[in-house]
Amino acid sequence: MSTFLELGLREEISKALTDLGYENPTVIQEKAIPQVIASSQDLKAFAQTGTGKTAAFSLPILEQIDENSKETQAIILSPTRELAVQIGKNIQEFAKYLKGVKVTTVYGGANIDEQIRSLKKGSQIVVGTPGRTVDLIKRRALKLGSIRWVVLDEADEMLNMGFKDELDKVLDATPVEKQTLLFSATFPREVESIARNYMDNPIEITSGEKNKGSDDVSHEFYVVNERTRYEALKRIADVNTDIYAIVFCRTRRETQEVANNLIKDGYSADALHGDLSQGQRDGVMDKFRKKSIQILVATDVAARGLDVTELTHVINHKLPDQIENYTHRSGRTGRAGKKGISVVLVNGKEKGKLRSIERIIKKKFVQANVPSGKEICQNQLMHLIDKVQNVEVNTKQIEEFLPSIYDKLEGLDREELIQKFVSLEFNNFLAYYENAKDLNDLSSSRGDRESRDSGGRGRPRDENMTRFFINLGRKDDLNPARLIGLINDQRITDNIEIGAIDILDTFSFFELDKNFEGQTLSAFEENDPEFNGRGVNIEITKKERSGGGRGRGGERGGRRSSSSRSSDGGGFGRKRNDSGSSPRRSSSSDRKPRAGGDRPDRGSADKQSGGFGRRRRER
Ligand code: AMP
């Protein structure tokens, strides 16, 4: 692996990258940077989202830019204002130690006079959305006669959004002699046609298979129905105690509704879509980046430029209309070397789309079960206990209050005290989930009706499968993809069929072809594998089917297991949930829906140009 200096970048740039925490170039950077520095040949680069493509095109430009000239030498076009702003910000950070370099970002929905003033001062690099860029060219505020580089970022998306004319106009305003760089995460036919029309014998580089999803993302689906879709979303949020996620919706109305419901139910959530003003959108994005909201509910277009490296989940509340957009969505997680999970909620009818997506991303979806109330309570409780274990006690600040507190609690023994404080924090959750139903839409999933009751975890959903318990869970960083990897590593037999997987906090279940039951047990025993430094144990779960939901699901191998905590009905809950709304404390419920019609979000400019179906135009 090379260093940034070895790729041909100067000390000042390398230092700025070190400040940003970039230790080594990513694959696409390793390929693009020396190429663009050494040659002025046009370049088509296919990079998965989150692979560092912004730096891949901007660093070699910065390396070669003439700081002494104030002419605009590079124009970077991006489909959305959020993405443009993000790119502009990134370039400014990369150019931190290049004192003479100025970057201006231009986009619709913001004061054009300010942008004109900034351009007049002289910017070597201009980042813009197509509509506003054309506008500024017409007003003669942006002159492209000295352009040396044109970058088309996410060109497929620019075409999708109806910017073909604008692209023509911008490219027409540039000199013939220039280098055109086309960076895109997906590679539909339209991108080929851009390359044909605008590029001269481009060299092609890729940081992986075209359109393929990131290797750091695992893909899960949950089968739900329309009545349970939102409830399932809440359960996924509840079981993942540290969730930091984008929930994708198809339309602005759906986005606003889901966000309003989550807010009303006490989740730390907000909406991002094209009906919001630029100021509102900036505010929401800022809060999300700072993690003062955990769940961002967004349309595809609105979330496009959002660069957050630590998302735990991307949740497809509804699949996108164009399945190619799934790659963009799931690429929001698993960025910069971090692992992420892309979750899809599908009803029976939508399930077919998953196969087409699998062909595009070249990965398999793993079916997951909507968590049961007990699993959620267990996870939340353990999370609470972890927090108690780790909280720092500031004796100095609390000592003056302690004697009277000790006095008051004197009559309680240790157990009572623990029970009371857990109840205080937790009664809402316990009550809410006490009689929680199984939300998996079993009518459309593998014909398994038996696991409708809460005892379903103890046995396989398919009689050709054997259900195994494994002593690893989320706490060990286990996810479906890693579990499949672990199973495959045992070389039980070629292509063994793997069925449903349930990952819980501290343990999990998986199903394997019944014919290899014995071989599976002996393979794990002989190999004695370790996972994240932990010894791995598997056992066959108890198979007989007994009636009733309560007090029976969690036995495996003849002894009472910890799984009974998650599957028997008589665990935590005592009170009925009277509120019927949410286990989370409600924060602000007074926000009103801001959405307009129920239509796919094609950017805020739709509204200005007369609505759905019309060409997108930024002003
Ligand atoms: P991009 O594909 O340009 O949207 O980048 C995805 C994320 O990876 C951004 O948060 C970048 O800041 C980060 N990133 C890009 N290049 C590197 C690198 N060489 N090392 C670490 N992080 C990087």
XYZ file of C-alpha atoms in Angstrom, residues 215-220 337-341 363-364 366 470 472-490 498 501 503 508 510 524 529-534 536:
47
model
C -18.144 -5.510 1.356
C -18.602 -3.859 4.720
C -22.379 -3.860 4.433
C -24.527 -6.871 5.245
C -28.040 -6.972 3.843
C -31.050 -8.157 5.833
C -13.878 0.801 6.769
C -16.770 0.657 9.260
C -19.286 -2.211 9.224
C -22.947 -1.505 8.596
C -26.274 -3.204 8.056
C -24.659 -10.281 -2.427
C -27.382 -12.278 -0.760
C -30.419 -12.748 4.786
C -24.792 -20.454 19.105
C -22.397 -15.512 20.122
C -24.531 -12.434 19.565
C -24.470 -8.774 18.668
C -22.245 -8.082 21.641
C -19.580 -10.205 19.935
C -20.043 -8.215 16.695
C -21.871 -11.109 15.136
C -24.125 -10.238 12.226
C -25.771 -12.518 9.646
C -22.957 -12.127 7.148
C -20.285 -12.955 9.707
C -22.281 -15.913 10.998
C -22.581 -17.288 7.473
C -18.819 -16.807 7.110
C -18.217 -18.683 10.343
C -20.461 -21.561 9.216
C -18.779 -21.739 5.816
C -15.350 -21.742 7.476
C -16.229 -25.051 9.161
C -28.527 -21.953 5.527
C -30.874 -16.495 11.277
C -29.053 -12.604 15.980
C -28.135 -16.378 18.324
C -29.393 -20.341 12.821
C -17.698 -27.260 15.096
C -13.341 -22.231 16.174
C -12.889 -18.903 17.887
C -14.782 -15.748 17.030
C -13.405 -12.404 18.197
C -11.325 -14.271 20.746
C -14.282 -16.263 22.122
C -17.683 -21.009 19.872
